[in-house]
């Protein structure tokens, strides 16, 4: 029975949507990502202990299907239920300095979201984005905002 369960799990792992390799998130990474982004992209800062992060990620996926979602883990804990993301990073270095490089006003609470937009300043949200932030996203994508 254990072998069958192990085999079933092993066969299922390659199909998980969160198989992106983890990269190091250093002090310059956020600025580099802002310069590289080609389309509006959610950058979600999460932690392995974050209870609200899965629901926020699922909501972003549902509301903005097809829009890139990138994930940054802010701690070194082991993910028991990895969140789906096209790209993944993990903080490497002094946490306070890394948070300051993202947004000096960020207190380290997760989920913390940055909406990266080509040629524009990022929008930040703590938890689920506000209607104003969602309207800014729709404007950036050239679609009417939903009510």
JSON list of C-alpha atoms in Angstrom, two decimals:
[
{"chain": "A", "resi": 1, "resn": "UNK", "atom": "CA", "xyz": [0.00, 0.00, 0.00]},
{"chain": "A", "resi": 2, "resn": "UNK", "atom": "CA", "xyz": [2.81, 2.43, 0.88]},
{"chain": "A", "resi": 3, "resn": "UNK", "atom": "CA", "xyz": [4.60, 1.72, -2.39]},
{"chain": "A", "resi": 4, "resn": "UNK", "atom": "CA", "xyz": [1.44, 2.39, -4.38]},
{"chain": "A", "resi": 5, "resn": "UNK", "atom": "CA", "xyz": [0.84, 5.65, -2.52]},
{"chain": "A", "resi": 6, "resn": "UNK", "atom": "CA", "xyz": [4.46, 6.74, -2.98]},
{"chain": "A", "resi": 7, "resn": "UNK", "atom": "CA", "xyz": [4.33, 5.89, -6.69]},
{"chain": "A", "resi": 8, "resn": "UNK", "atom": "CA", "xyz": [1.08, 7.80, -7.15]},
{"chain": "A", "resi": 9, "resn": "UNK", "atom": "CA", "xyz": [2.57, 10.83, -5.40]},
{"chain": "A", "resi": 10, "resn": "UNK", "atom": "CA", "xyz": [5.77, 10.62, -7.42]},
{"chain": "A", "resi": 11, "resn": "UNK", "atom": "CA", "xyz": [3.80, 10.49, -10.66]},
{"chain": "A", "resi": 12, "resn": "UNK", "atom": "CA", "xyz": [1.67, 13.47, -9.64]},
{"chain": "A", "resi": 13, "resn": "UNK", "atom": "CA", "xyz": [4.55, 15.76, -8.66]},
{"chain": "A", "resi": 14, "resn": "UNK", "atom": "CA", "xyz": [5.68, 16.73, -12.18]},
{"chain": "A", "resi": 15, "resn": "UNK", "atom": "CA", "xyz": [2.17, 17.97, -12.96]},
{"chain": "A", "resi": 16, "resn": "UNK", "atom": "CA", "xyz": [1.99, 20.43, -10.06]},
{"chain": "A", "resi": 17, "resn": "UNK", "atom": "CA", "xyz": [1.83, 24.04, -11.29]},
{"chain": "A", "resi": 18, "resn": "UNK", "atom": "CA", "xyz": [4.38, 25.22, -8.72]},
{"chain": "A", "resi": 19, "resn": "UNK", "atom": "CA", "xyz": [7.41, 23.39, -10.07]},
{"chain": "A", "resi": 20, "resn": "UNK", "atom": "CA", "xyz": [9.33, 26.54, -10.98]},
{"chain": "A", "resi": 21, "resn": "UNK", "atom": "CA", "xyz": [12.88, 26.51, -9.67]},
{"chain": "A", "resi": 22, "resn": "UNK", "atom": "CA", "xyz": [13.54, 28.80, -6.72]},
{"chain": "A", "resi": 23, "resn": "UNK", "atom": "CA", "xyz": [15.86, 31.75, -7.25]},
{"chain": "A", "resi": 24, "resn": "UNK", "atom": "CA", "xyz": [17.62, 33.93, -4.68]},
{"chain": "A", "resi": 25, "resn": "UNK", "atom": "CA", "xyz": [15.90, 37.27, -3.96]},
{"chain": "A", "resi": 26, "resn": "UNK", "atom": "CA", "xyz": [18.61, 39.76, -3.09]},
{"chain": "A", "resi": 27, "resn": "UNK", "atom": "CA", "xyz": [18.64, 43.53, -2.50]},
{"chain": "A", "resi": 28, "resn": "UNK", "atom": "CA", "xyz": [18.74, 44.37, -6.23]},
{"chain": "A", "resi": 29, "resn": "UNK", "atom": "CA", "xyz": [16.20, 41.79, -7.39]},
{"chain": "A", "resi": 30, "resn": "UNK", "atom": "CA", "xyz": [13.06, 43.92, -7.04]},
{"chain": "A", "resi": 31, "resn": "UNK", "atom": "CA", "xyz": [14.51, 46.78, -9.08]},
{"chain": "A", "resi": 32, "resn": "UNK", "atom": "CA", "xyz": [15.69, 44.32, -11.75]},
{"chain": "A", "resi": 33, "resn": "UNK", "atom": "CA", "xyz": [12.24, 42.74, -11.98]},
{"chain": "A", "resi": 34, "resn": "UNK", "atom": "CA", "xyz": [10.62, 46.16, -12.41]},
{"chain": "A", "resi": 35, "resn": "UNK", "atom": "CA", "xyz": [12.91, 46.80, -15.38]},
{"chain": "A", "resi": 36, "resn": "UNK", "atom": "CA", "xyz": [12.38, 43.35, -16.92]},
{"chain": "A", "resi": 37, "resn": "UNK", "atom": "CA", "xyz": [8.61, 43.05, -16.67]},
{"chain": "A", "resi": 38, "resn": "UNK", "atom": "CA", "xyz": [6.90, 43.06, -20.10]},
{"chain": "A", "resi": 39, "resn": "UNK", "atom": "CA", "xyz": [3.27, 42.97, -18.94]},
{"chain": "A", "resi": 40, "resn": "UNK", "atom": "CA", "xyz": [1.41, 43.62, -15.67]},
{"chain": "A", "resi": 41, "resn": "UNK", "atom": "CA", "xyz": [2.56, 40.94, -13.23]},
{"chain": "A", "resi": 42, "resn": "UNK", "atom": "CA", "xyz": [1.63, 40.12, -9.64]},
{"chain": "A", "resi": 43, "resn": "UNK", "atom": "CA", "xyz": [4.60, 39.66, -7.32]},
{"chain": "A", "resi": 44, "resn": "UNK", "atom": "CA", "xyz": [3.33, 38.02, -4.12]},
{"chain": "A", "resi": 45, "resn": "UNK", "atom": "CA", "xyz": [5.47, 38.05, -1.00]},
{"chain": "A", "resi": 46, "resn": "UNK", "atom": "CA", "xyz": [4.50, 35.09, 1.13]},
{"chain": "A", "resi": 47, "resn": "UNK", "atom": "CA", "xyz": [5.78, 33.04, 4.05]},
{"chain": "A", "resi": 48, "resn": "UNK", "atom": "CA", "xyz": [5.51, 29.34, 4.75]},
{"chain": "A", "resi": 49, "resn": "UNK", "atom": "CA", "xyz": [3.45, 30.12, 7.88]},
{"chain": "A", "resi": 50, "resn": "UNK", "atom": "CA", "xyz": [1.05, 32.53, 6.10]},
{"chain": "A", "resi": 51, "resn": "UNK", "atom": "CA", "xyz": [-2.52, 31.34, 6.54]},
{"chain": "A", "resi": 52, "resn": "UNK", "atom": "CA", "xyz": [-4.10, 33.88, 4.16]},
{"chain": "A", "resi": 53, "resn": "UNK", "atom": "CA", "xyz": [-1.61, 33.55, 1.31]},
{"chain": "A", "resi": 54, "resn": "UNK", "atom": "CA", "xyz": [-3.20, 30.53, -0.45]},
{"chain": "A", "resi": 55, "resn": "UNK", "atom": "CA", "xyz": [-6.60, 32.26, -0.62]},
{"chain": "A", "resi": 56, "resn": "UNK", "atom": "CA", "xyz": [-5.11, 35.50, -1.96]},
{"chain": "A", "resi": 57, "resn": "UNK", "atom": "CA", "xyz": [-3.09, 33.64, -4.61]},
{"chain": "A", "resi": 58, "resn": "UNK", "atom": "CA", "xyz": [-6.17, 31.62, -5.61]},
{"chain": "A", "resi": 59, "resn": "UNK", "atom": "CA", "xyz": [-8.21, 34.84, -5.85]},
{"chain": "A", "resi": 60, "resn": "UNK", "atom": "CA", "xyz": [-5.61, 36.52, -8.05]},
{"chain": "A", "resi": 61, "resn": "UNK", "atom": "CA", "xyz": [-5.47, 33.44, -10.28]},
{"chain": "A", "resi": 62, "resn": "UNK", "atom": "CA", "xyz": [-9.25, 33.42, -10.58]},
{"chain": "A", "resi": 63, "resn": "UNK", "atom": "CA", "xyz": [-9.69, 37.16, -11.16]},
{"chain": "A", "resi": 64, "resn": "UNK", "atom": "CA", "xyz": [-6.74, 37.55, -13.51]},
{"chain": "A", "resi": 65, "resn": "UNK", "atom": "CA", "xyz": [-6.41, 34.25, -15.36]},
{"chain": "A", "resi": 66, "resn": "UNK", "atom": "CA", "xyz": [-3.46, 34.30, -17.71]},
{"chain": "A", "resi": 67, "resn": "UNK", "atom": "CA", "xyz": [-1.70, 37.14, -15.90]},
{"chain": "A", "resi": 68, "resn": "UNK", "atom": "CA", "xyz": [1.76, 36.18, -14.61]},
{"chain": "A", "resi": 69, "resn": "UNK", "atom": "CA", "xyz": [2.01, 35.57, -10.87]},
{"chain": "A", "resi": 70, "resn": "UNK", "atom": "CA", "xyz": [5.43, 35.40, -9.26]},
{"chain": "A", "resi": 71, "resn": "UNK", "atom": "CA", "xyz": [6.10, 34.37, -5.66]},
{"chain": "A", "resi": 72, "resn": "UNK", "atom": "CA", "xyz": [8.75, 35.42, -3.14]},
{"chain": "A", "resi": 73, "resn": "UNK", "atom": "CA", "xyz": [9.11, 33.43, 0.08]},
{"chain": "A", "resi": 74, "resn": "UNK", "atom": "CA", "xyz": [10.27, 35.65, 2.93]},
{"chain": "A", "resi": 75, "resn": "UNK", "atom": "CA", "xyz": [11.33, 32.89, 5.32]},
{"chain": "A", "resi": 76, "resn": "UNK", "atom": "CA", "xyz": [13.37, 29.70, 5.12]},
{"chain": "A", "resi": 77, "resn": "UNK", "atom": "CA", "xyz": [10.65, 27.33, 6.29]},
{"chain": "A", "resi": 78, "resn": "UNK", "atom": "CA", "xyz": [9.60, 24.30, 4.28]},
{"chain": "A", "resi": 79, "resn": "UNK", "atom": "CA", "xyz": [6.48, 24.73, 2.17]},
{"chain": "A", "resi": 80, "resn": "UNK", "atom": "CA", "xyz": [3.95, 22.05, 3.02]},
{"chain": "A", "resi": 81, "resn": "UNK", "atom": "CA", "xyz": [1.51, 23.20, 0.30]},
{"chain": "A", "resi": 82, "resn": "UNK", "atom": "CA", "xyz": [3.50, 25.10, -2.36]},
{"chain": "A", "resi": 83, "resn": "UNK", "atom": "CA", "xyz": [1.61, 27.94, -4.01]},
{"chain": "A", "resi": 84, "resn": "UNK", "atom": "CA", "xyz": [1.39, 27.96, -7.81]},
{"chain": "A", "resi": 85, "resn": "UNK", "atom": "CA", "xyz": [3.63, 30.53, -9.49]},
{"chain": "A", "resi": 86, "resn": "UNK", "atom": "CA", "xyz": [5.45, 30.92, -12.80]},
{"chain": "A", "resi": 87, "resn": "UNK", "atom": "CA", "xyz": [8.60, 32.11, -11.03]},
{"chain": "A", "resi": 88, "resn": "UNK", "atom": "CA", "xyz": [9.73, 31.70, -7.43]},
{"chain": "A", "resi": 89, "resn": "UNK", "atom": "CA", "xyz": [12.30, 33.38, -5.21]},
{"chain": "A", "resi": 90, "resn": "UNK", "atom": "CA", "xyz": [13.36, 33.14, -1.59]},
{"chain": "A", "resi": 91, "resn": "UNK", "atom": "CA", "xyz": [14.83, 35.98, 0.47]},
{"chain": "A", "resi": 92, "resn": "UNK", "atom": "CA", "xyz": [18.60, 35.72, 0.65]},
{"chain": "A", "resi": 93, "resn": "UNK", "atom": "CA", "xyz": [20.30, 38.14, 2.98]},
{"chain": "A", "resi": 94, "resn": "UNK", "atom": "CA", "xyz": [19.13, 40.47, 5.73]},
{"chain": "A", "resi": 95, "resn": "UNK", "atom": "CA", "xyz": [15.32, 40.48, 5.75]},
{"chain": "A", "resi": 96, "resn": "UNK", "atom": "CA", "xyz": [14.95, 44.11, 6.82]},
{"chain": "A", "resi": 97, "resn": "UNK", "atom": "CA", "xyz": [17.23, 45.32, 4.01]},
{"chain": "A", "resi": 98, "resn": "UNK", "atom": "CA", "xyz": [15.35, 43.21, 1.47]},
{"chain": "A", "resi": 99, "resn": "UNK", "atom": "CA", "xyz": [11.96, 44.53, 2.60]},
{"chain": "A", "resi": 100, "resn": "UNK", "atom": "CA", "xyz": [13.29, 48.09, 2.48]},
{"chain": "A", "resi": 101, "resn": "UNK", "atom": "CA", "xyz": [14.49, 47.53, -1.11]},
{"chain": "A", "resi": 102, "resn": "UNK", "atom": "CA", "xyz": [10.94, 46.52, -2.07]},
{"chain": "A", "resi": 103, "resn": "UNK", "atom": "CA", "xyz": [9.06, 49.23, -0.16]},
{"chain": "A", "resi": 104, "resn": "UNK", "atom": "CA", "xyz": [10.43, 51.08, 2.89]},
{"chain": "A", "resi": 105, "resn": "UNK", "atom": "CA", "xyz": [6.91, 51.20, 4.37]},
{"chain": "A", "resi": 106, "resn": "UNK", "atom": "CA", "xyz": [6.42, 47.42, 4.26]},
{"chain": "A", "resi": 107, "resn": "UNK", "atom": "CA", "xyz": [6.42, 45.96, 7.78]},
{"chain": "A", "resi": 108, "resn": "UNK", "atom": "CA", "xyz": [7.01, 42.36, 6.67]},
{"chain": "A", "resi": 109, "resn": "UNK", "atom": "CA", "xyz": [3.39, 41.21, 6.98]},
{"chain": "A", "resi": 110, "resn": "UNK", "atom": "CA", "xyz": [2.26, 38.73, 4.33]},
{"chain": "A", "resi": 111, "resn": "UNK", "atom": "CA", "xyz": [0.69, 38.34, 1.89]},
{"chain": "A", "resi": 112, "resn": "UNK", "atom": "CA", "xyz": [2.18, 41.52, 0.48]},
{"chain": "A", "resi": 113, "resn": "UNK", "atom": "CA", "xyz": [1.55, 42.18, -3.19]},
{"chain": "A", "resi": 114, "resn": "UNK", "atom": "CA", "xyz": [3.33, 44.29, -5.74]},
{"chain": "A", "resi": 115, "resn": "UNK", "atom": "CA", "xyz": [1.69, 44.86, -9.09]},
{"chain": "A", "resi": 116, "resn": "UNK", "atom": "CA", "xyz": [4.60, 45.34, -11.49]},
{"chain": "A", "resi": 117, "resn": "UNK", "atom": "CA", "xyz": [3.69, 47.37, -14.57]},
{"chain": "A", "resi": 118, "resn": "UNK", "atom": "CA", "xyz": [6.01, 48.14, -17.50]},
{"chain": "A", "resi": 119, "resn": "UNK", "atom": "CA", "xyz": [7.28, 51.71, -17.31]},
{"chain": "A", "resi": 120, "resn": "UNK", "atom": "CA", "xyz": [5.20, 52.55, -14.23]},
{"chain": "A", "resi": 121, "resn": "UNK", "atom": "CA", "xyz": [5.69, 52.56, -10.49]},
{"chain": "A", "resi": 122, "resn": "UNK", "atom": "CA", "xyz": [4.52, 49.37, -8.77]},
{"chain": "A", "resi": 123, "resn": "UNK", "atom": "CA", "xyz": [1.26, 49.29, -6.84]},
{"chain": "A", "resi": 124, "resn": "UNK", "atom": "CA", "xyz": [1.38, 47.69, -3.39]},
{"chain": "A", "resi": 125, "resn": "UNK", "atom": "CA", "xyz": [-1.31, 45.94, -1.38]},
{"chain": "A", "resi": 126, "resn": "UNK", "atom": "CA", "xyz": [-1.36, 44.12, 1.92]},
{"chain": "A", "resi": 127, "resn": "UNK", "atom": "CA", "xyz": [-3.64, 41.14, 1.44]},
{"chain": "A", "resi": 128, "resn": "UNK", "atom": "CA", "xyz": [-6.38, 41.16, -1.18]},
{"chain": "A", "resi": 129, "resn": "UNK", "atom": "CA", "xyz": [-5.99, 44.17, -3.54]},
{"chain": "A", "resi": 130, "resn": "UNK", "atom": "CA", "xyz": [-8.43, 47.06, -3.19]},
{"chain": "A", "resi": 131, "resn": "UNK", "atom": "CA", "xyz": [-10.93, 48.03, -5.91]},
{"chain": "A", "resi": 132, "resn": "UNK", "atom": "CA", "xyz": [-8.78, 51.06, -6.79]},
{"chain": "A", "resi": 133, "resn": "UNK", "atom": "CA", "xyz": [-5.76, 48.82, -7.33]},
{"chain": "A", "resi": 134, "resn": "UNK", "atom": "CA", "xyz": [-7.79, 46.41, -9.44]},
{"chain": "A", "resi": 135, "resn": "UNK", "atom": "CA", "xyz": [-9.09, 49.34, -11.53]},
{"chain": "A", "resi": 136, "resn": "UNK", "atom": "CA", "xyz": [-5.50, 50.50, -12.07]},
{"chain": "A", "resi": 137, "resn": "UNK", "atom": "CA", "xyz": [-4.65, 47.00, -13.24]},
{"chain": "A", "resi": 138, "resn": "UNK", "atom": "CA", "xyz": [-7.52, 46.93, -15.71]},
{"chain": "A", "resi": 139, "resn": "UNK", "atom": "CA", "xyz": [-6.49, 50.35, -17.01]},
{"chain": "A", "resi": 140, "resn": "UNK", "atom": "CA", "xyz": [-2.91, 49.14, -17.44]},
{"chain": "A", "resi": 141, "resn": "UNK", "atom": "CA", "xyz": [-4.18, 46.13, -19.37]},
{"chain": "A", "resi": 142, "resn": "UNK", "atom": "CA", "xyz": [-6.48, 48.27, -21.54]},
{"chain": "A", "resi": 143, "resn": "UNK", "atom": "CA", "xyz": [-9.75, 46.70, -20.38]},
{"chain": "A", "resi": 144, "resn": "UNK", "atom": "CA", "xyz": [-12.72, 48.28, -18.62]},
{"chain": "A", "resi": 145, "resn": "UNK", "atom": "CA", "xyz": [-12.74, 47.79, -14.86]},
{"chain": "A", "resi": 146, "resn": "UNK", "atom": "CA", "xyz": [-15.31, 45.33, -13.55]},
{"chain": "A", "resi": 147, "resn": "UNK", "atom": "CA", "xyz": [-17.69, 46.52, -10.85]}
]
